[in-house]
XYZ file of C-alpha atoms in Angstrom:
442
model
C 84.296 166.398 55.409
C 83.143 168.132 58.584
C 85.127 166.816 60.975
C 88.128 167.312 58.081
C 87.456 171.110 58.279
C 87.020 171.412 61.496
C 90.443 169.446 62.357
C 92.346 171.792 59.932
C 91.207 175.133 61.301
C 91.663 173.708 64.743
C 94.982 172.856 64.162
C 95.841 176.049 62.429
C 94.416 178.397 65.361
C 96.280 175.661 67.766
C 99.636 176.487 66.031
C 98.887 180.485 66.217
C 97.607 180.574 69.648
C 100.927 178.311 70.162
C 102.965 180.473 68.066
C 101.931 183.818 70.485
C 101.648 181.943 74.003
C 105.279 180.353 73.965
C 107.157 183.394 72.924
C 105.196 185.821 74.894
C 105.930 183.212 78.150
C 109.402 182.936 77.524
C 109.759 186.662 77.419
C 108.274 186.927 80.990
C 110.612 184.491 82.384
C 113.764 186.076 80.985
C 112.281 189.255 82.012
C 111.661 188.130 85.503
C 115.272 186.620 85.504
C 116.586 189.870 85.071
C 115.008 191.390 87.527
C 116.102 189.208 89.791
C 119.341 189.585 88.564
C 119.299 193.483 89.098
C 117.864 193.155 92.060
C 120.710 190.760 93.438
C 123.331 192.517 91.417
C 122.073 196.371 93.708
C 122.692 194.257 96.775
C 126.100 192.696 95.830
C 127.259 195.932 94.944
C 126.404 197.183 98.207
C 128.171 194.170 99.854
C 131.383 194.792 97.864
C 131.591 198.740 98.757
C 130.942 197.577 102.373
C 133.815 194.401 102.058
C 136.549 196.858 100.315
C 136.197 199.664 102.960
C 136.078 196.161 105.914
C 139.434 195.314 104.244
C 141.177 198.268 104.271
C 139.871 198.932 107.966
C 140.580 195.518 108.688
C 137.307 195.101 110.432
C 134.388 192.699 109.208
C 132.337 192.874 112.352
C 129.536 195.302 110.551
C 130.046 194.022 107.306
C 129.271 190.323 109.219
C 126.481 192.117 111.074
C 124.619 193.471 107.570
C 125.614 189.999 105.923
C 123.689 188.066 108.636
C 120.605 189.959 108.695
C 120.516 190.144 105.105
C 120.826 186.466 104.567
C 117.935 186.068 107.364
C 115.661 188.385 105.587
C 115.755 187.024 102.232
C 116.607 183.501 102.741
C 119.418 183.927 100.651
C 123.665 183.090 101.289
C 126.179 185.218 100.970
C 130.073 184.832 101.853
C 133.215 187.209 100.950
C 136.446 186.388 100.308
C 139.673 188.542 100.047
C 141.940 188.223 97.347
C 143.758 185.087 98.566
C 140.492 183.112 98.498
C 140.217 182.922 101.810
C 136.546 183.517 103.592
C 136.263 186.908 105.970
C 132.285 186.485 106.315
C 129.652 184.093 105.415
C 126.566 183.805 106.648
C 123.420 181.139 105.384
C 124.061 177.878 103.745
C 126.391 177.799 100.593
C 125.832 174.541 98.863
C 126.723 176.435 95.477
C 129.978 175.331 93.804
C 131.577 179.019 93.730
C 135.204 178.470 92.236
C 133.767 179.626 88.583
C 132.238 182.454 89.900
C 135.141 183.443 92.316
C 137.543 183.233 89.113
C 134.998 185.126 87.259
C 135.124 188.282 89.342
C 138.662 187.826 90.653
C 139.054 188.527 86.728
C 137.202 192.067 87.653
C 134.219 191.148 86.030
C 131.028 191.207 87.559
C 127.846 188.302 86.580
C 125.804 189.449 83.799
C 123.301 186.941 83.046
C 121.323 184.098 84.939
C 119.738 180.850 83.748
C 116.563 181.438 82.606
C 113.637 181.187 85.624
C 111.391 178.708 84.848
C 108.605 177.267 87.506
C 111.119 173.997 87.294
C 114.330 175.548 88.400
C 116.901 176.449 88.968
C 116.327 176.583 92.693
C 118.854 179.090 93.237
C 121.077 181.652 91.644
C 124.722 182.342 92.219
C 126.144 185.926 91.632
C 129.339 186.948 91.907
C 131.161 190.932 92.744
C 134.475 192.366 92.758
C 134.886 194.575 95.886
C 137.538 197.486 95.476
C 138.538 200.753 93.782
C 139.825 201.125 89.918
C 142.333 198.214 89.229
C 142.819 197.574 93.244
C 140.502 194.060 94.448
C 139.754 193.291 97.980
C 137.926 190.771 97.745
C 134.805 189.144 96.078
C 131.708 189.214 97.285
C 129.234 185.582 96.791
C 125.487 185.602 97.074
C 123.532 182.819 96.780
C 119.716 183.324 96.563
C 116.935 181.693 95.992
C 114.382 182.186 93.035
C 111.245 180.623 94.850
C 108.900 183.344 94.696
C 110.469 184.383 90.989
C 109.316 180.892 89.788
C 105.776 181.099 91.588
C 105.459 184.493 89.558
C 106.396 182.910 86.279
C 104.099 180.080 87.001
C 101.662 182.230 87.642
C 101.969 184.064 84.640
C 102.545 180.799 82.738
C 99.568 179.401 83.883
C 97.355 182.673 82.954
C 98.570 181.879 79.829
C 98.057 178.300 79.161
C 94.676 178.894 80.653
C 94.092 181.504 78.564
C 95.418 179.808 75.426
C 93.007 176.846 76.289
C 89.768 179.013 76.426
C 90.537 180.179 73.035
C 91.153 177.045 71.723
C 88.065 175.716 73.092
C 86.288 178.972 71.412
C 87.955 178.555 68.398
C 86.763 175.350 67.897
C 83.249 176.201 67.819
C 83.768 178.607 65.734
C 85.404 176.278 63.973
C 82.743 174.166 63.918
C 79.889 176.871 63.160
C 81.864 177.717 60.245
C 82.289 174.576 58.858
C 78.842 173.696 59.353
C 78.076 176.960 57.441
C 80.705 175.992 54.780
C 78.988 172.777 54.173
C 75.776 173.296 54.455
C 74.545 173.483 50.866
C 76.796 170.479 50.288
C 74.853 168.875 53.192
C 71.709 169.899 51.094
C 72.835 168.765 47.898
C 73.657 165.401 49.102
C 70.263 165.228 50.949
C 68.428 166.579 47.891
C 70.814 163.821 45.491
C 69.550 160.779 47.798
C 65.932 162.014 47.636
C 66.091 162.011 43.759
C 67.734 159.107 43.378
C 65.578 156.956 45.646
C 63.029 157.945 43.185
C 61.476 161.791 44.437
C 61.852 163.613 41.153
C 60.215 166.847 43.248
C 62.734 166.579 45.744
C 65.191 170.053 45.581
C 67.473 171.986 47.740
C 66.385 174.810 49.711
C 69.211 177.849 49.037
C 69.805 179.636 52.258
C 72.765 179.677 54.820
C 76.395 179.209 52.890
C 79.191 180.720 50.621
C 77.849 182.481 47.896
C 79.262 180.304 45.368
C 77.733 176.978 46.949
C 74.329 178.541 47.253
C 74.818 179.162 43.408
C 75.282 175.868 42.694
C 72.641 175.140 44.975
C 70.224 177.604 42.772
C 72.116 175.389 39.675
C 71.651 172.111 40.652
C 67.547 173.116 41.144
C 67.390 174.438 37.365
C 69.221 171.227 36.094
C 66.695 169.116 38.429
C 63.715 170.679 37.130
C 64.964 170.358 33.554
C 65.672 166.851 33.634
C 62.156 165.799 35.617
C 60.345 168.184 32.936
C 62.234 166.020 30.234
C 61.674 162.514 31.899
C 57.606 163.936 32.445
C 57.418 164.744 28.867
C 58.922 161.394 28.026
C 56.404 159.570 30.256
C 54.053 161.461 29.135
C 54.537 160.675 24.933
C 54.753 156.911 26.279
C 51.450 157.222 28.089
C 49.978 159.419 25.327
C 51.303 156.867 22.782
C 50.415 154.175 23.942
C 46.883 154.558 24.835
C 46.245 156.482 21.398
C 47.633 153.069 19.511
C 45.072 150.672 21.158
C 42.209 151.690 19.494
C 43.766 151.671 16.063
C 45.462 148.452 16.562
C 42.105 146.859 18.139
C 40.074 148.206 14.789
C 42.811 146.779 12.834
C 42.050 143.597 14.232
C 38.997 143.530 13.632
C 39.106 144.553 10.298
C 41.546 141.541 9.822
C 39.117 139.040 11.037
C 36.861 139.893 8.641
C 39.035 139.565 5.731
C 39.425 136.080 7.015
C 36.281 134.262 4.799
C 37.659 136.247 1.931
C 41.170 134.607 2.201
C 42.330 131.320 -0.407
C 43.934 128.577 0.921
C 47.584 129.794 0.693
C 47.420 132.672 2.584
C 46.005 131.248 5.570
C 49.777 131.073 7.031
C 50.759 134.922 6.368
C 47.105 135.724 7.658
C 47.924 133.936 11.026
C 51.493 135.621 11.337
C 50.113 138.629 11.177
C 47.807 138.470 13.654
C 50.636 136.808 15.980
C 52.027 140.070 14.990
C 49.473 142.362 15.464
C 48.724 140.485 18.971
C 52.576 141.269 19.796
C 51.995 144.845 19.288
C 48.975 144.966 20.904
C 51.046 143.095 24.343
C 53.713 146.158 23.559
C 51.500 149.057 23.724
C 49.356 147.563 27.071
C 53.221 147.369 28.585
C 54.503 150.541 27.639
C 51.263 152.205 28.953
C 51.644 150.367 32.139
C 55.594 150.847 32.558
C 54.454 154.888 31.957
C 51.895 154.868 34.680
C 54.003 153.083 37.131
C 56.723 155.479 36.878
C 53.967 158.205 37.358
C 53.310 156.770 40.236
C 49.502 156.398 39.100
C 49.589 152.680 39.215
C 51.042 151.722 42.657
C 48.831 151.527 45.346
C 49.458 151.283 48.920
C 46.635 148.583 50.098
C 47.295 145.002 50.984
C 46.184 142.018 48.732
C 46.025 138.269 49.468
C 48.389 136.629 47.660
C 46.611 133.114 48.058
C 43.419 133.930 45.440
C 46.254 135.038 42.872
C 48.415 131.839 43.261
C 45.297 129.691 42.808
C 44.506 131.426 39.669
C 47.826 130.424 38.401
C 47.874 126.943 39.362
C 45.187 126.479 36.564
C 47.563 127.813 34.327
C 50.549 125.360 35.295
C 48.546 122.841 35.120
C 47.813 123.526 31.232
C 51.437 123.943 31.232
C 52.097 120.472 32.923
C 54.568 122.403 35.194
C 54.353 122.274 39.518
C 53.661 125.205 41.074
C 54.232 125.160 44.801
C 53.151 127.823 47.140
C 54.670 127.598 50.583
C 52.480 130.829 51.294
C 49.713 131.200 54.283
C 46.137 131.379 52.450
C 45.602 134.457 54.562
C 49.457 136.212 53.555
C 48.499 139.716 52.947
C 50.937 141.106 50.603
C 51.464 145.087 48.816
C 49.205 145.385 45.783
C 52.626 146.214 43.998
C 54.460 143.152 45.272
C 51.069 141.013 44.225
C 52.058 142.317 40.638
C 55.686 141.378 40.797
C 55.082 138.115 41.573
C 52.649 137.930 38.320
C 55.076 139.091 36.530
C 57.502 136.492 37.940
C 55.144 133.834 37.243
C 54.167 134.749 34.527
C 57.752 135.014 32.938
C 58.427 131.058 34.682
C 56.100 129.923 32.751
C 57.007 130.646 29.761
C 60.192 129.273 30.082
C 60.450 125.955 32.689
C 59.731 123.011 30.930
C 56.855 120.304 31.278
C 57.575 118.752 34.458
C 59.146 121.312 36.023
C 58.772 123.041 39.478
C 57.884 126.760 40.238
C 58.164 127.568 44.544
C 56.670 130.598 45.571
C 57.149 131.657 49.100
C 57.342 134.331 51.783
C 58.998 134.980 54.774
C 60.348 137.847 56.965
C 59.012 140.307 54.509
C 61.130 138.067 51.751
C 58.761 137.121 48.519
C 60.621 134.687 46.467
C 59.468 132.714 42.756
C 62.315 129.963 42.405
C 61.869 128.202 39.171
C 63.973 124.916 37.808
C 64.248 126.327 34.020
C 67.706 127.116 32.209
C 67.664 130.387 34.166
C 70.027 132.812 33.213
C 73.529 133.757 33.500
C 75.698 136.627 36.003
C 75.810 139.189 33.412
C 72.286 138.400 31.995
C 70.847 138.568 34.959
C 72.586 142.135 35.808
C 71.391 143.189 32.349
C 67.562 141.641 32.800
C 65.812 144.114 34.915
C 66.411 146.844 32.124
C 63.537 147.666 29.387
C 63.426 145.502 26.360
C 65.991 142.973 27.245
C 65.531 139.738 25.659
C 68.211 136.697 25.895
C 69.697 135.837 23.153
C 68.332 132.075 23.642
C 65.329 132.503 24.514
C 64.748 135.190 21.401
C 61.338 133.170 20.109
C 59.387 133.383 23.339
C 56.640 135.868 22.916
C 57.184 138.742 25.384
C 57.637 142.446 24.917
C 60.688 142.282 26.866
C 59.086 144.641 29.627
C 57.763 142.752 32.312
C 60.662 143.075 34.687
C 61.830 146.226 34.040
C 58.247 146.668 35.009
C 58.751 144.821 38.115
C 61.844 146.715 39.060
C 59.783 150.314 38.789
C 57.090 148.466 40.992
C 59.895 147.421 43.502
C 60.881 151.443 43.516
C 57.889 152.975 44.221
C 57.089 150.503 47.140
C 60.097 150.429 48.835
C 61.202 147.384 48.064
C 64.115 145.858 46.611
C 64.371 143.313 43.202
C 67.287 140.856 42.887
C 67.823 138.355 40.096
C 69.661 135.322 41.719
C 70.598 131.432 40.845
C 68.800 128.738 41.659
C 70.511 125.302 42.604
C 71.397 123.366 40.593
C 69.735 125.831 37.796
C 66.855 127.828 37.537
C 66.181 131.816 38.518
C 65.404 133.339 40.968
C 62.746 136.974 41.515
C 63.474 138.164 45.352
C 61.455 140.865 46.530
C 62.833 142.316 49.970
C 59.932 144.536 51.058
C 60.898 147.826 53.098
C 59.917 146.400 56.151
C 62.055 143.713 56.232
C 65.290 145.925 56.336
């Protein structure tokens, strides 16, 4: 949008520095053109007084004499005729095509305009005067002169100009450019302050100062609405965190106080007693997810150190194995992993196990900063998988398997605060896949 605004004013100074330079250098060459052409004209005149009185003395020798020195002095040609056509004096090269002209002031008139000067041409100028008294010719008098130094004077002037026009151009575009940059600059700021927020720095605000008034309101704006919203999402996290550590003690009591009700129970409701503990154990997996899905959008629960992810792996192996399912770890013993990535790839695990079948294969490995869990199970489908990463999302098929339905939405706030990024992918020929793309890795 910068380079937009600076392109339009640009253009719009170009066509009004344009707009003043080409009139204003077409007025100096017409105005140098008739100059010349006075100046010409004074010293035709001269030559016709000087060719009518020749002609009725019926001497040319001084009128050949001032002809001669004048066309030495100026470079210029000049030749009279009488009435008849025929030349009496001429004196400097003629390469002009006079028969217009001649006709022209045989006709009593004299020339009253000249093609423009420009520093291309013409070369040279032809004027034409009637020499005699009243209604009476003698004779016309031809000059041919040249226009070099009236073309180095417009060129000079032109030049003046176009340098002139160039400077302010080149000025103009700073300005330009200052201006736009001023223009901008709370947009720059919002969309700086927009990326910081949305890669997860709630604090993150614009900083009102250089601007049009209006933009720095909507800078000042945009900060109220910011801090509104982060108090509300605080708040939120904070009745989540509240609420969930106030319910563990009251669900833990009530499970205790169910246990002991257990000797007192009959025979028949042995079955409801055990559903509601399955229940009650549910709840209890609920509340210790909520409580850690609030701290880890706090922030409280990532940590920066590095973790072995070898000791963790081997833990789970024991657990495959009660699950008759493979787990393969294509992982150096000594891979040192994020502490948040270590807990993505429990979660990971621990949601392939649930779900792969005895006999089936979990791989876990990592390379180039890439942590993968590939599992053989039924996996899930595109739009499942674009829907799976968000907080209590269960598949409709796999509605019985216990599970609060948090554990990767978990992930995903763990793959935020590090850095990193989570993608749900297919396995071949079926299966899922939990990639972890860690900031370094790019």
């Amino acid at each position: 949008m910068n380079s937009r605004l600076v392109i339009t004013f640009t253009t719009l100074i170009v066509f009004l520095i344009t707009a003043l330079a080409v009139p204003l250098a077409l007025a100096y060459a017409t105005h140098r053109t008739n100059r010349l052409l006075l100046d010409r004209r004074a010293d035709a005149t001269r030559f016709a007084e000087l060719a009518d009185q020749a002609a009725r003395d019926n001497d040319y020798s001084g009128l050949m004499a001032e002809v001669t020195r004048y066309a030495d002095l100026y470079g210029a040609a000049v030749r009279v005729r009488d009435r008849g056509g025929s030349i009496r004096v001429t004196a400097g090269r003629f390469d002009a095509d006079d028969r217009d002209a001649l006709r022209l002031a045989l006709s009593g008139r004299t020339t009253e305009d000249l093609p423009t000067i420009t520093p291309f041409g013409p070369a040279m100028v032809l004027l034409a005067e009637p020499a005699g008294r009243d209604a009476q010719l003698s004779g016309v008098v031809l000059i041919e002169a040249p226009t070099e130094r009236a073309r180095a004077e417009v060129l000079l002037v032109w030049a003046t100009l176009a340098v002139g026009a160039l400077v302010a151009v080149a000025y103009s575009a700073l300005a330009a450019r200052r201006l736009a940059r001023w223009i901008l600059r709370p947009v720059t700021e919002l969309d700086r302050t927009t990326q910081a927020i949305a890669q997860g720095r709630m604090d993150a605000r614009a900083h009102p100062g250089a601007g049009p008034s209006e933009l720095r309101r909507l800078e000042e704006r945009f900060n109220a609405m910011a801090d509104a919203v982060s108090g509300a999402m605080e708040r939120q996290r904070a009745f989540v965190a509240d609420a969930s550590h106030e319910l563990r003690t009251p669900l833990t009591v009530l499970g205790l106080r169910l246990e002991n009700l257990e000797p007192h129970l009959r025979g028949e409701g042995t079955a409801e007693f055990e559903e509601a503990m399955a229940e009650l154990d549910r709840l209890a997996l609920l509340v210790e997810d909520l409580l850690a899905l609030a701290r880890v959008e706090a922030g409280a629960a990532v940590e920066g150190r590095a973790v072995e992810l070898g000791p963790r792996l081997a833990t789970w192996r024991e657990v495959y194995a009660a699950k008759q399912v493979a787990l393969v770890a294509e992982v150096r013993e000594t891979a040192q992993v994020p502490e948040a990535a270590a807990r993505i790839a429990d979660i990971a695990l621990d949601n392939a196990q649930k779900f792969v079948p005895e006999g089936g294969t979990v791989t876990v490995t990592l390379a180039d900063g890439v942590l993968r869990v590939a599992d053989d199970g039924p996996g899930l489908g595109e739009e499942e998988r674009s829907e799976a990463l968000g907080r209590f999302w269960r598949s409709g098929a796999h509605a019985n398997v216990p599970g609060s339905g948090l554990g990767l939405a978990i992930a995903a706030e763990l793959a935020r605060a590090c850095g990193a990024t989570l993608r749900l992918l297919p396995a071949e020929p079926h299966g899922l896949v939990v990639e972890l793309r860690l900031g370094q890795a790019g």
